Short mmCIF file of C-alpha atoms in Angstrom, two decimals:
data_model
loop_
_atom_site.label_atom_id
_atom_site.label_comp_id
_atom_site.label_asym_id
_atom_site.label_seq_id
_atom_site.Cartn_x
_atom_site.Cartn_y
_atom_site.Cartn_z
CA UNK A 1 6.51 -13.04 -19.64
CA UNK A 2 3.36 -11.19 -18.66
CA UNK A 3 2.97 -7.43 -18.82
CA UNK A 4 1.34 -5.97 -15.72
CA UNK A 5 0.09 -2.38 -15.93
CA UNK A 6 -1.27 -0.35 -13.03
CA UNK A 7 -3.24 2.81 -13.80
CA UNK A 8 -3.02 5.29 -10.90
CA UNK A 9 -6.19 7.24 -11.68
CA UNK A 10 -7.74 10.19 -9.82
CA UNK A 11 -11.43 9.42 -9.46
CA UNK A 12 -13.82 12.29 -8.65
CA UNK A 13 -15.87 11.56 -5.56
CA UNK A 14 -19.54 11.09 -6.31
CA UNK A 15 -19.17 11.35 -10.10
CA UNK A 16 -19.99 7.81 -11.16
CA UNK A 17 -20.34 8.30 -14.93
CA UNK A 18 -17.17 10.34 -15.19
CA UNK A 19 -15.22 7.74 -13.21
CA UNK A 20 -16.56 4.81 -15.25
CA UNK A 21 -15.56 6.57 -18.47
CA UNK A 22 -12.09 7.45 -17.16
CA UNK A 23 -11.50 3.86 -16.15
CA UNK A 24 -12.59 2.72 -19.60
CA UNK A 25 -10.06 5.06 -21.23
CA UNK A 26 -7.30 3.74 -18.94
CA UNK A 27 -8.15 0.10 -19.65
CA UNK A 28 -8.13 0.72 -23.40
CA UNK A 29 -4.77 2.47 -23.20
CA UNK A 30 -3.28 -0.36 -21.14
CA UNK A 31 -4.66 -2.94 -23.58
CA UNK A 32 -3.13 -0.96 -26.45
CA UNK A 33 0.19 -1.21 -24.61
CA UNK A 34 -0.26 -5.01 -24.67
CA UNK A 35 -1.07 -5.48 -21.00
CA UNK A 36 -1.85 -8.98 -19.80
CA UNK A 37 -3.02 -7.76 -16.41
CA UNK A 38 -4.46 -4.30 -15.71
CA UNK A 39 -4.95 -3.05 -12.16
CA UNK A 40 -7.02 0.01 -11.23
CA UNK A 41 -7.36 1.66 -7.80
CA UNK A 42 -9.73 0.89 -4.96
CA UNK A 43 -13.15 2.56 -5.34
CA UNK A 44 -12.20 3.81 -8.78
CA UNK A 45 -15.89 4.15 -9.64
CA UNK A 46 -16.93 6.28 -6.69
CA UNK A 47 -14.03 8.16 -5.12
CA UNK A 48 -13.24 7.77 -1.44
CA UNK A 49 -13.94 10.73 0.84
CA UNK A 50 -17.70 10.46 1.17
CA UNK A 51 -19.62 13.05 3.17
CA UNK A 52 -22.65 10.87 3.81
CA UNK A 53 -24.02 7.39 3.44
CA UNK A 54 -26.36 8.77 0.77
CA UNK A 55 -23.41 9.96 -1.28
CA UNK A 56 -21.68 6.57 -0.98
CA UNK A 57 -24.92 4.85 -1.96
CA UNK A 58 -25.51 7.15 -4.95
CA UNK A 59 -22.23 6.02 -6.52
CA UNK A 60 -22.50 2.34 -5.69
CA UNK A 61 -23.26 -0.19 -8.42
CA UNK A 62 -24.30 -3.82 -8.50
CA UNK A 63 -21.83 -6.58 -9.36
CA UNK A 64 -23.96 -7.19 -12.48
CA UNK A 65 -23.52 -3.59 -13.72
CA UNK A 66 -23.00 -3.28 -17.46
CA UNK A 67 -19.72 -1.40 -17.05
CA UNK A 68 -17.92 -4.62 -16.24
CA UNK A 69 -18.75 -6.09 -19.63
CA UNK A 70 -17.57 -2.83 -21.19
CA UNK A 71 -14.25 -2.91 -19.38
CA UNK A 72 -13.88 -6.57 -20.32
CA UNK A 73 -14.25 -5.55 -23.99
CA UNK A 74 -11.92 -2.58 -23.48
CA UNK A 75 -9.27 -4.94 -22.12
CA UNK A 76 -9.06 -6.96 -25.35
CA UNK A 77 -8.39 -10.21 -23.51
CA UNK A 78 -6.36 -8.86 -20.61
CA UNK A 79 -7.35 -9.48 -17.02
CA UNK A 80 -8.68 -6.36 -15.24
CA UNK A 81 -8.82 -5.89 -11.48
CA UNK A 82 -10.65 -2.78 -10.26
CA UNK A 83 -12.16 -1.51 -7.05
CA UNK A 84 -15.77 -0.32 -6.92
CA UNK A 85 -18.43 0.65 -4.41
CA UNK A 86 -20.84 -2.27 -4.55
CA UNK A 87 -24.55 -2.24 -3.78
CA UNK A 88 -25.27 -5.77 -2.64
CA UNK A 89 -28.48 -7.69 -3.20
CA UNK A 90 -28.87 -7.42 0.57
CA UNK A 91 -28.98 -3.64 0.28
CA UNK A 92 -25.61 -3.20 2.03
CA UNK A 93 -22.70 -1.30 0.53
CA UNK A 94 -19.37 -3.08 0.14
CA UNK A 95 -15.89 -1.84 -0.70
CA UNK A 96 -15.33 -4.42 -3.44
CA UNK A 97 -13.02 -5.34 -6.27
CA UNK A 98 -13.87 -7.23 -9.43
CA UNK A 99 -11.64 -9.48 -11.51
CA UNK A 100 -12.59 -9.54 -15.19
CA UNK A 101 -11.24 -11.47 -18.13
CA UNK A 102 -12.45 -11.89 -21.70
CA UNK A 103 -15.44 -13.87 -20.43
CA UNK A 104 -16.57 -11.11 -18.05
CA UNK A 105 -16.55 -11.00 -14.24
CA UNK A 106 -14.76 -13.99 -12.75
CA UNK A 107 -14.82 -12.92 -9.10
CA UNK A 108 -15.97 -10.14 -6.82
CA UNK A 109 -14.20 -9.67 -3.50
CA UNK A 110 -15.64 -7.60 -0.66
CA UNK A 111 -12.94 -5.98 1.51
CA UNK A 112 -12.82 -7.70 4.87
CA UNK A 113 -10.58 -5.23 6.76
CA UNK A 114 -12.19 -1.80 6.57
CA UNK A 115 -10.10 1.29 7.24
CA UNK A 116 -11.36 4.00 9.59
CA UNK A 117 -14.30 5.99 8.12
CA UNK A 118 -15.00 3.20 5.63
CA UNK A 119 -16.73 1.55 8.58
CA UNK A 120 -19.36 4.32 8.40
CA UNK A 121 -20.29 3.48 4.83
CA UNK A 122 -19.44 -0.12 4.09
CA UNK A 123 -20.18 -3.56 5.45
CA UNK A 124 -17.13 -5.82 5.80
CA UNK A 125 -17.03 -8.86 3.53
CA UNK A 126 -17.21 -12.33 5.00
CA UNK A 127 -15.35 -14.37 2.38
CA UNK A 128 -11.62 -14.86 1.85
CA UNK A 129 -9.95 -13.09 -1.06
CA UNK A 130 -10.25 -15.15 -4.25
CA UNK A 131 -7.44 -16.63 -6.31
CA UNK A 132 -8.67 -16.89 -9.89
CA UNK A 133 -7.16 -19.24 -12.44
CA UNK A 134 -7.01 -17.05 -15.55
CA UNK A 135 -5.41 -17.64 -18.95
CA UNK A 136 -2.54 -15.41 -17.82
CA UNK A 137 -1.85 -16.92 -14.39
CA UNK A 138 -3.49 -17.52 -11.04
CA UNK A 139 -4.34 -14.08 -9.76
CA UNK A 140 -5.28 -13.12 -6.23
CA UNK A 141 -6.92 -9.89 -5.15
CA UNK A 142 -7.08 -8.01 -1.89
CA UNK A 143 -7.88 -4.38 -1.13
CA UNK A 144 -5.65 -1.79 0.57
CA UNK A 145 -5.66 -2.31 4.38
CA UNK A 146 -6.11 -6.08 3.82
CA UNK A 147 -2.43 -6.08 2.85
CA UNK A 148 -1.45 -5.14 6.40
CA UNK A 149 -2.56 -8.58 7.60
CA UNK A 150 0.24 -10.95 6.64
CA UNK A 151 -2.00 -13.91 7.45
CA UNK A 152 -4.18 -12.92 4.53
CA UNK A 153 -1.30 -12.42 2.10
CA UNK A 154 0.01 -15.81 3.15
CA UNK A 155 -3.38 -17.45 2.62
CA UNK A 156 -3.41 -16.19 -0.96
CA UNK A 157 0.09 -17.57 -1.55
CA UNK A 158 -0.87 -20.91 -0.01
CA UNK A 159 -3.78 -21.08 -2.43
CA UNK A 160 -1.33 -20.77 -5.30
CA UNK A 161 -1.50 -17.16 -6.45
CA UNK A 162 1.15 -16.31 -9.06
CA UNK A 163 0.41 -12.61 -8.66
CA UNK A 164 -1.40 -10.66 -5.98
CA UNK A 165 -3.22 -7.55 -7.20
CA UNK A 166 -4.09 -4.86 -4.66
CA UNK A 167 -6.31 -1.91 -5.58
CA UNK A 168 -5.64 0.75 -2.93
CA UNK A 169 -6.40 4.29 -1.83
CA UNK A 170 -3.55 5.11 0.53
CA UNK A 171 -4.10 8.34 2.45
CA UNK A 172 -0.80 10.19 2.82
CA UNK A 173 1.44 8.88 5.63
CA UNK A 174 4.64 10.62 6.73
CA UNK A 175 7.84 8.62 6.51
CA UNK A 176 11.55 9.22 7.11
CA UNK A 177 13.58 10.71 4.25
CA UNK A 178 14.51 8.16 1.64
CA UNK A 179 11.96 5.58 2.76
CA UNK A 180 9.06 4.32 0.67
CA UNK A 181 5.51 4.58 2.01
CA UNK A 182 5.04 2.15 4.89
CA UNK A 183 2.45 0.22 2.92
CA UNK A 184 5.11 -0.41 0.28
CA UNK A 185 7.51 -1.72 2.93
CA UNK A 186 4.74 -4.11 4.00
CA UNK A 187 4.06 -5.14 0.39
CA UNK A 188 7.77 -5.69 -0.32
CA UNK A 189 8.03 -7.95 2.71
CA UNK A 190 4.84 -9.81 1.75
CA UNK A 191 6.15 -10.41 -1.76
CA UNK A 192 9.50 -11.68 -0.52
CA UNK A 193 8.33 -13.98 2.27
CA UNK A 194 5.82 -15.55 -0.13
CA UNK A 195 7.96 -15.39 -3.30
CA UNK A 196 4.91 -13.87 -4.96
CA UNK A 197 4.83 -10.74 -7.14
CA UNK A 198 2.47 -8.02 -5.93
CA UNK A 199 0.95 -5.18 -7.96
CA UNK A 200 -0.41 -2.35 -5.81
CA UNK A 201 -2.42 0.28 -7.69
CA UNK A 202 -2.85 3.44 -5.63
CA UNK A 203 -4.89 6.53 -6.60
CA UNK A 204 -3.75 10.14 -7.08
CA UNK A 205 -5.16 13.65 -6.96
CA UNK A 206 -6.34 15.62 -3.94
CA UNK A 207 -9.88 14.78 -2.90
CA UNK A 208 -11.64 17.07 -0.42
CA UNK A 209 -8.23 18.01 0.95
CA UNK A 210 -6.99 14.41 1.23
CA UNK A 211 -3.57 13.69 -0.27
CA UNK A 212 -2.53 10.15 -1.18
CA UNK A 213 0.76 8.30 -1.08
CA UNK A 214 0.56 7.93 -4.87
CA UNK A 215 2.74 4.89 -4.32
CA UNK A 216 1.64 2.53 -7.07
CA UNK A 217 4.34 -0.15 -7.19
CA UNK A 218 4.81 -3.51 -8.88
CA UNK A 219 7.08 -5.81 -6.89
CA UNK A 220 8.76 -8.97 -8.16
CA UNK A 221 8.81 -12.30 -6.36
CA UNK A 222 12.01 -11.19 -4.59
CA UNK A 223 10.18 -8.22 -3.09
CA UNK A 224 12.10 -5.48 -4.87
CA UNK A 225 10.14 -2.81 -6.75
CA UNK A 226 10.19 -3.25 -10.51
CA UNK A 227 8.07 -0.25 -11.47
CA UNK A 228 6.33 2.77 -10.00
CA UNK A 229 3.89 5.15 -11.66
CA UNK A 230 5.20 7.59 -14.25
CA UNK A 231 4.00 11.17 -14.57
CA UNK A 232 0.85 9.97 -16.30
CA UNK A 233 0.14 7.49 -13.49
CA UNK A 234 1.14 4.35 -15.37
CA UNK A 235 3.39 1.62 -13.92
CA UNK A 236 4.50 -1.16 -16.27
CA UNK A 237 6.45 -4.33 -15.48
CA UNK A 238 7.17 -7.50 -17.39
CA UNK A 239 7.12 -10.51 -15.09
CA UNK A 240 7.54 -14.26 -15.35
CA UNK A 241 4.44 -15.09 -13.34
CA UNK A 242 5.33 -18.79 -13.15
CA UNK A 243 8.72 -18.20 -11.55
CA UNK A 244 7.31 -17.83 -8.06
CA UNK A 245 5.71 -21.27 -8.12
CA UNK A 246 9.01 -22.79 -7.06
CA UNK A 247 9.25 -21.62 -3.46
CA UNK A 248 12.80 -22.87 -2.92
CA UNK A 249 15.16 -20.12 -1.80
CA UNK A 250 18.27 -22.18 -0.98
CA UNK A 251 19.43 -25.71 -1.55
CA UNK A 252 17.62 -26.73 1.63
CA UNK A 253 14.84 -24.16 2.09
CA UNK A 254 11.35 -23.76 0.71
CA UNK A 255 9.42 -20.71 1.90
CA UNK A 256 6.11 -22.49 2.26
CA UNK A 257 7.51 -25.93 3.03
CA UNK A 258 9.57 -24.54 5.92
CA UNK A 259 6.46 -23.29 7.72
CA UNK A 260 5.69 -24.77 11.14
CA UNK A 261 1.92 -24.23 11.40
CA UNK A 262 1.80 -26.26 14.64
CA UNK A 263 3.85 -23.51 16.30
CA UNK A 264 1.90 -20.38 15.28
CA UNK B 1 11.98 4.72 28.45
CA UNK B 2 14.14 1.62 28.04
CA UNK B 3 17.59 1.63 26.48
CA UNK B 4 18.10 -1.22 24.01
CA UNK B 5 21.67 -1.96 22.93
CA UNK B 6 22.66 -4.43 20.22
CA UNK B 7 26.29 -5.55 20.05
CA UNK B 8 27.21 -6.62 16.50
CA UNK B 9 30.14 -8.87 17.41
CA UNK B 10 32.39 -10.91 15.16
CA UNK B 11 32.70 -14.36 16.73
CA UNK B 12 35.56 -16.62 15.65
CA UNK B 13 34.29 -19.96 14.43
CA UNK B 14 35.27 -22.81 16.74
CA UNK B 15 36.90 -20.61 19.38
CA UNK B 16 34.52 -21.03 22.28
CA UNK B 17 36.55 -19.45 25.09
CA UNK B 18 37.46 -16.43 23.02
CA UNK B 19 33.84 -15.90 21.98
CA UNK B 20 32.51 -16.25 25.52
CA UNK B 21 35.04 -13.69 26.74
CA UNK B 22 34.27 -11.25 23.90
CA UNK B 23 30.56 -11.48 24.67
CA UNK B 24 31.27 -10.81 28.33
CA UNK B 25 33.21 -7.66 27.42
CA UNK B 26 30.36 -6.49 25.20
CA UNK B 27 27.72 -7.12 27.87
CA UNK B 28 29.75 -5.22 30.46
CA UNK B 29 30.20 -2.29 28.08
CA UNK B 30 26.48 -2.19 27.30
CA UNK B 31 25.64 -2.35 31.00
CA UNK B 32 28.05 0.50 31.64
CA UNK B 33 26.14 2.47 29.00
CA UNK B 34 23.00 1.87 31.12
CA UNK B 35 21.34 -0.67 28.82
CA UNK B 36 18.06 -2.18 29.95
CA UNK B 37 18.10 -4.79 27.18
CA UNK B 38 21.26 -6.14 25.53
CA UNK B 39 21.04 -8.22 22.36
CA UNK B 40 23.94 -10.28 20.98
CA UNK B 41 24.09 -12.14 17.63
CA UNK B 42 22.96 -15.66 16.78
CA UNK B 43 25.59 -18.33 17.62
CA UNK B 44 27.79 -15.72 19.29
CA UNK B 45 29.50 -18.48 21.27
CA UNK B 46 30.48 -20.68 18.34
CA UNK B 47 30.61 -18.80 15.04
CA UNK B 48 28.56 -19.98 12.08
CA UNK B 49 30.42 -21.51 9.12
CA UNK B 50 31.18 -24.95 10.51
CA UNK B 51 33.18 -27.43 8.47
CA UNK B 52 31.92 -30.52 10.26
CA UNK B 53 29.45 -31.76 12.82
CA UNK B 54 32.41 -32.37 15.14
CA UNK B 55 33.40 -28.73 14.93
CA UNK B 56 29.85 -27.62 15.69
CA UNK B 57 29.69 -30.05 18.61
CA UNK B 58 33.05 -28.93 19.98
CA UNK B 59 31.75 -25.38 20.46
CA UNK B 60 28.30 -26.27 21.73
CA UNK B 61 27.43 -25.75 25.38
CA UNK B 62 24.62 -26.85 27.66
CA UNK B 63 21.85 -24.47 28.70
CA UNK B 64 23.17 -24.82 32.26
CA UNK B 65 26.66 -23.60 31.27
CA UNK B 66 28.30 -21.29 33.81
CA UNK B 67 28.79 -18.51 31.24
CA UNK B 68 25.13 -17.55 31.48
CA UNK B 69 25.45 -16.73 35.18
CA UNK B 70 28.58 -14.73 34.31
CA UNK B 71 26.77 -12.72 31.59
CA UNK B 72 23.88 -12.19 33.97
CA UNK B 73 26.35 -10.65 36.46
CA UNK B 74 28.04 -8.67 33.68
CA UNK B 75 24.66 -7.21 32.71
CA UNK B 76 24.14 -5.57 36.12
CA UNK B 77 20.40 -6.10 36.03
CA UNK B 78 19.81 -5.67 32.31
CA UNK B 79 18.13 -8.35 30.23
CA UNK B 80 20.51 -10.17 27.87
CA UNK B 81 19.44 -12.10 24.77
CA UNK B 82 22.18 -14.09 23.02
CA UNK B 83 22.43 -16.90 20.54
CA UNK B 84 24.48 -20.01 21.29
CA UNK B 85 25.11 -23.49 19.94
CA UNK B 86 23.34 -25.71 22.46
CA UNK B 87 24.15 -29.29 23.35
CA UNK B 88 20.83 -30.70 24.48
CA UNK B 89 20.36 -33.33 27.16
CA UNK B 90 19.19 -35.52 24.27
CA UNK B 91 22.63 -35.23 22.66
CA UNK B 92 21.32 -33.14 19.76
CA UNK B 93 22.69 -29.76 18.81
CA UNK B 94 20.34 -26.79 18.65
CA UNK B 95 20.72 -23.28 17.30
CA UNK B 96 19.43 -21.62 20.46
CA UNK B 97 19.07 -18.27 22.17
CA UNK B 98 18.95 -17.59 25.88
CA UNK B 99 17.18 -14.78 27.70
CA UNK B 100 18.87 -13.79 30.95
CA UNK B 101 17.97 -11.32 33.64
CA UNK B 102 19.41 -10.63 37.08
CA UNK B 103 18.07 -13.97 38.27
CA UNK B 104 19.82 -15.96 35.53
CA UNK B 105 18.39 -17.80 32.53
CA UNK B 106 14.67 -17.16 32.13
CA UNK B 107 14.16 -18.94 28.80
CA UNK B 108 15.99 -20.88 26.14
CA UNK B 109 14.55 -20.95 22.64
CA UNK B 110 15.63 -23.46 19.99
CA UNK B 111 15.38 -22.08 16.45
CA UNK B 112 12.50 -23.75 14.65
CA UNK B 113 13.22 -22.58 11.08
CA UNK B 114 16.74 -23.64 10.18
CA UNK B 115 18.55 -21.97 7.31
CA UNK B 116 20.33 -24.04 4.65
CA UNK B 117 23.49 -25.74 5.99
CA UNK B 118 22.28 -25.29 9.57
CA UNK B 119 20.20 -28.36 8.81
CA UNK B 120 23.43 -30.36 8.63
CA UNK B 121 24.40 -29.45 12.18
CA UNK B 122 21.33 -28.59 14.18
CA UNK B 123 18.01 -30.16 15.12
CA UNK B 124 15.04 -27.81 14.73
CA UNK B 125 13.28 -26.84 17.94
CA UNK B 126 9.72 -27.93 18.60
CA UNK B 127 8.45 -25.18 20.89
CA UNK B 128 7.13 -21.71 20.01
CA UNK B 129 9.35 -18.71 20.72
CA UNK B 130 8.94 -17.54 24.33
CA UNK B 131 7.64 -14.18 25.52
CA UNK B 132 9.22 -13.49 28.91
CA UNK B 133 7.76 -11.08 31.44
CA UNK B 134 10.86 -9.28 32.71
CA UNK B 135 11.24 -6.27 34.97
CA UNK B 136 11.89 -4.18 31.85
CA UNK B 137 9.00 -5.37 29.67
CA UNK B 138 7.60 -8.48 28.04
CA UNK B 139 10.35 -9.62 25.69
CA UNK B 140 10.03 -12.12 22.85
CA UNK B 141 12.88 -13.85 21.10
CA UNK B 142 13.25 -15.46 17.71
CA UNK B 143 16.34 -16.30 15.66
CA UNK B 144 17.25 -15.02 12.18
CA UNK B 145 15.27 -16.95 9.50
CA UNK B 146 12.34 -17.31 11.97
CA UNK B 147 11.65 -13.64 11.25
CA UNK B 148 10.74 -14.48 7.64
CA UNK B 149 7.61 -16.27 8.87
CA UNK B 150 5.13 -13.52 9.65
CA UNK B 151 2.88 -16.04 11.38
CA UNK B 152 5.57 -16.44 14.02
CA UNK B 153 6.13 -12.72 14.50
CA UNK B 154 2.37 -12.33 14.85
CA UNK B 155 2.17 -15.11 17.41
CA UNK B 156 4.71 -13.29 19.57
CA UNK B 157 2.72 -10.05 19.29
CA UNK B 158 -0.52 -11.87 20.14
CA UNK B 159 1.15 -13.22 23.26
CA UNK B 160 1.86 -9.66 24.35
CA UNK B 161 5.50 -9.00 23.51
CA UNK B 162 6.49 -5.36 24.06
CA UNK B 163 9.77 -5.95 22.22
CA UNK B 164 10.92 -8.71 19.90
CA UNK B 165 14.64 -9.48 20.07
CA UNK B 166 16.21 -11.29 17.12
CA UNK B 167 19.79 -12.57 17.27
CA UNK B 168 20.84 -13.12 13.64
CA UNK B 169 23.69 -14.09 11.33
CA UNK B 170 22.60 -12.72 7.97
CA UNK B 171 24.79 -13.93 5.12
CA UNK B 172 25.28 -11.12 2.60
CA UNK B 173 22.37 -10.66 0.17
CA UNK B 174 22.48 -8.31 -2.81
CA UNK B 175 19.88 -5.55 -2.93
CA UNK B 176 19.12 -2.60 -5.19
CA UNK B 177 20.94 0.67 -4.52
CA UNK B 178 19.49 2.61 -1.63
CA UNK B 179 17.55 -0.34 -0.22
CA UNK B 180 18.17 -1.91 3.19
CA UNK B 181 18.89 -5.63 3.45
CA UNK B 182 15.76 -7.62 2.61
CA UNK B 183 15.64 -9.04 6.12
CA UNK B 184 15.39 -5.46 7.42
CA UNK B 185 12.48 -4.77 5.06
CA UNK B 186 10.79 -7.85 6.52
CA UNK B 187 11.55 -6.74 10.08
CA UNK B 188 10.26 -3.20 9.42
CA UNK B 189 7.01 -4.62 8.08
CA UNK B 190 6.71 -7.05 11.01
CA UNK B 191 7.22 -4.22 13.51
CA UNK B 192 4.63 -2.02 11.82
CA UNK B 193 1.86 -4.55 11.29
CA UNK B 194 2.20 -5.64 14.92
CA UNK B 195 2.99 -2.22 16.42
CA UNK B 196 5.87 -3.96 18.18
CA UNK B 197 9.49 -2.73 18.35
CA UNK B 198 12.05 -5.21 17.02
CA UNK B 199 15.76 -5.33 17.79
CA UNK B 200 17.76 -7.38 15.28
CA UNK B 201 21.39 -8.02 16.25
CA UNK B 202 23.44 -9.20 13.28
CA UNK B 203 27.11 -10.27 13.33
CA UNK B 204 30.10 -8.81 11.47
CA UNK B 205 33.50 -9.86 10.19
CA UNK B 206 34.33 -12.24 7.36
CA UNK B 207 34.24 -15.89 8.39
CA UNK B 208 35.75 -18.48 6.04
CA UNK B 209 35.00 -16.14 3.16
CA UNK B 210 31.41 -15.44 4.22
CA UNK B 211 30.39 -11.77 4.36
CA UNK B 212 27.39 -10.67 6.41
CA UNK B 213 24.76 -7.99 5.92
CA UNK B 214 26.03 -6.31 9.11
CA UNK B 215 22.53 -4.90 9.31
CA UNK B 216 21.90 -4.65 13.04
CA UNK B 217 18.82 -2.43 13.36
CA UNK B 218 16.45 -1.41 16.13
CA UNK B 219 12.98 -0.59 14.81
CA UNK B 220 10.27 1.29 16.69
CA UNK B 221 6.65 0.21 16.93
CA UNK B 222 5.95 2.19 13.73
CA UNK B 223 8.45 0.07 11.81
CA UNK B 224 10.99 2.79 11.09
CA UNK B 225 14.63 2.20 12.00
CA UNK B 226 15.75 4.08 15.12
CA UNK B 227 19.35 2.90 15.22
CA UNK B 228 21.90 0.87 13.30
CA UNK B 229 25.35 -0.27 14.37
CA UNK B 230 28.11 2.31 14.66
CA UNK B 231 31.71 1.67 13.61
CA UNK B 232 32.29 -0.30 16.80
CA UNK B 233 29.22 -2.46 16.14
CA UNK B 234 26.95 -0.89 18.74
CA UNK B 235 23.35 0.17 18.08
CA UNK B 236 21.55 2.11 20.81
CA UNK B 237 17.90 3.20 20.96
CA UNK B 238 15.71 4.56 23.73
CA UNK B 239 12.19 3.17 23.44
CA UNK B 240 8.94 3.41 25.33
CA UNK B 241 8.31 -0.32 25.45
CA UNK B 242 4.77 0.13 26.76
CA UNK B 243 3.64 2.32 23.85
CA UNK B 244 2.96 -0.60 21.55
CA UNK B 245 0.48 -2.19 23.95
CA UNK B 246 -2.25 0.05 22.57
CA UNK B 247 -2.75 -1.42 19.11
CA UNK B 248 -5.09 1.31 17.89
CA UNK B 249 -3.85 2.98 14.71
CA UNK B 250 -6.88 5.12 13.84
CA UNK B 251 -10.06 6.19 15.56
CA UNK B 252 -11.68 2.99 14.34
CA UNK B 253 -8.83 0.52 13.83
CA UNK B 254 -6.89 -1.81 16.10
CA UNK B 255 -4.16 -3.88 14.46
CA UNK B 256 -4.87 -7.04 16.38
CA UNK B 257 -8.59 -6.43 16.92
CA UNK B 258 -9.13 -5.98 13.18
CA UNK B 259 -7.86 -9.48 12.42
CA UNK B 260 -10.29 -11.94 10.82
CA UNK B 261 -8.83 -15.31 11.87
CA UNK B 262 -11.85 -17.12 10.41
CA UNK B 263 -10.71 -15.99 6.95
CA UNK B 264 -7.02 -16.94 6.97
#
């Protein structure tokens, strides 16, 4: 069994050093709780509600930034997935996520589906989301609005992900009484139709008047929520990350094998 | 606004004449309630839990069967979508659905993703689900397990469906307290990520010991349930079937326009 911990932090927009330090504290706490996989929110280094391109740029960091080695040490061998505002070698800003293990950064993914005002600050990535073969399991990563494209979730499952990690910043969305956030409905469906656990790490706190869903949720391969964030923002679930490799769901059905790609 | 009515019937396995008559009664009642679109369950003509190929064959009918003209008359101008066990000209049995309007049968779809024991009785179809331009709206149809392939739901949305109709027979599935059936979670997500209303018509009654989810649900283009079946098995929702044609969901986002097909 693998222990997955999501840390629903409340980054402060524009305060890079403070955010890097807060993330470090969260990673150390999760490692102390024996996490195998630690997921932090989207743009945990920068905050989200920028007022200008200059502000976004002032909190962006390069993929080679020293903080990633620090978090890797903090994690004591666990895998860490965290969102950050990336300053590319091409000078563009990207809404990115890094996957770290004990050896350092294994992959950086640049969000390919940008949400609303993000288009004012960030350039969309041009590469598919990675699936990284770690010592824990094969871990995929996507960012927030990416999850609303089931083609992309499917592509990660087809490439063998045992767990999909999704750093998010979900602005508040109304929903009927008793219903989860719509993004969680989408994640539950994505987990179930792919028989693939999904760990969504949202953010919290009010930033420049913006509320968030605060809907951090870890779903099992059957799509049902296993854990949501506690009062401190921590969601913890123990998962058999190999169980979803067998895609059979009846004596005669296999979720991926039953696909009819010639018809879509 | 269009009135969509689902009739959650309880067909009797093997009793063709009785099932055809019961469907006729349901279609007439829905038409009397001013339905524009009437959806009946999967295999409403035959029942589901066959004990032999002979039994399945004995309740299968050809796509040219006279009952479709009768239902078309019963519907008084409304569109009818209904599942039936089809005897093909090739001698094979298909788990099919017909779409009828005032002019008769407009399309027959043969289920392409067969569930479990269906594979013992039916041949899988080889054509994509149709989207039919009716006087009411452009209406797509898929059958039950098809819905668990988000590529297929997407393909129907990309071909311009204003409403997706889904005749189903959902065998009972356990779920956590307070949660809808997992197929409804999948349908809610499919509606929302495609901004396309979906009307799922399940069946009811216990057949040879098999319980059903009895989860007939009509979802709006935002994915939230608008109606479920009442005690008599009827679900009714009034929908603006043109509203989902505009796929914008923020000032800078369009659900279909934001897709990155090169990356999936």
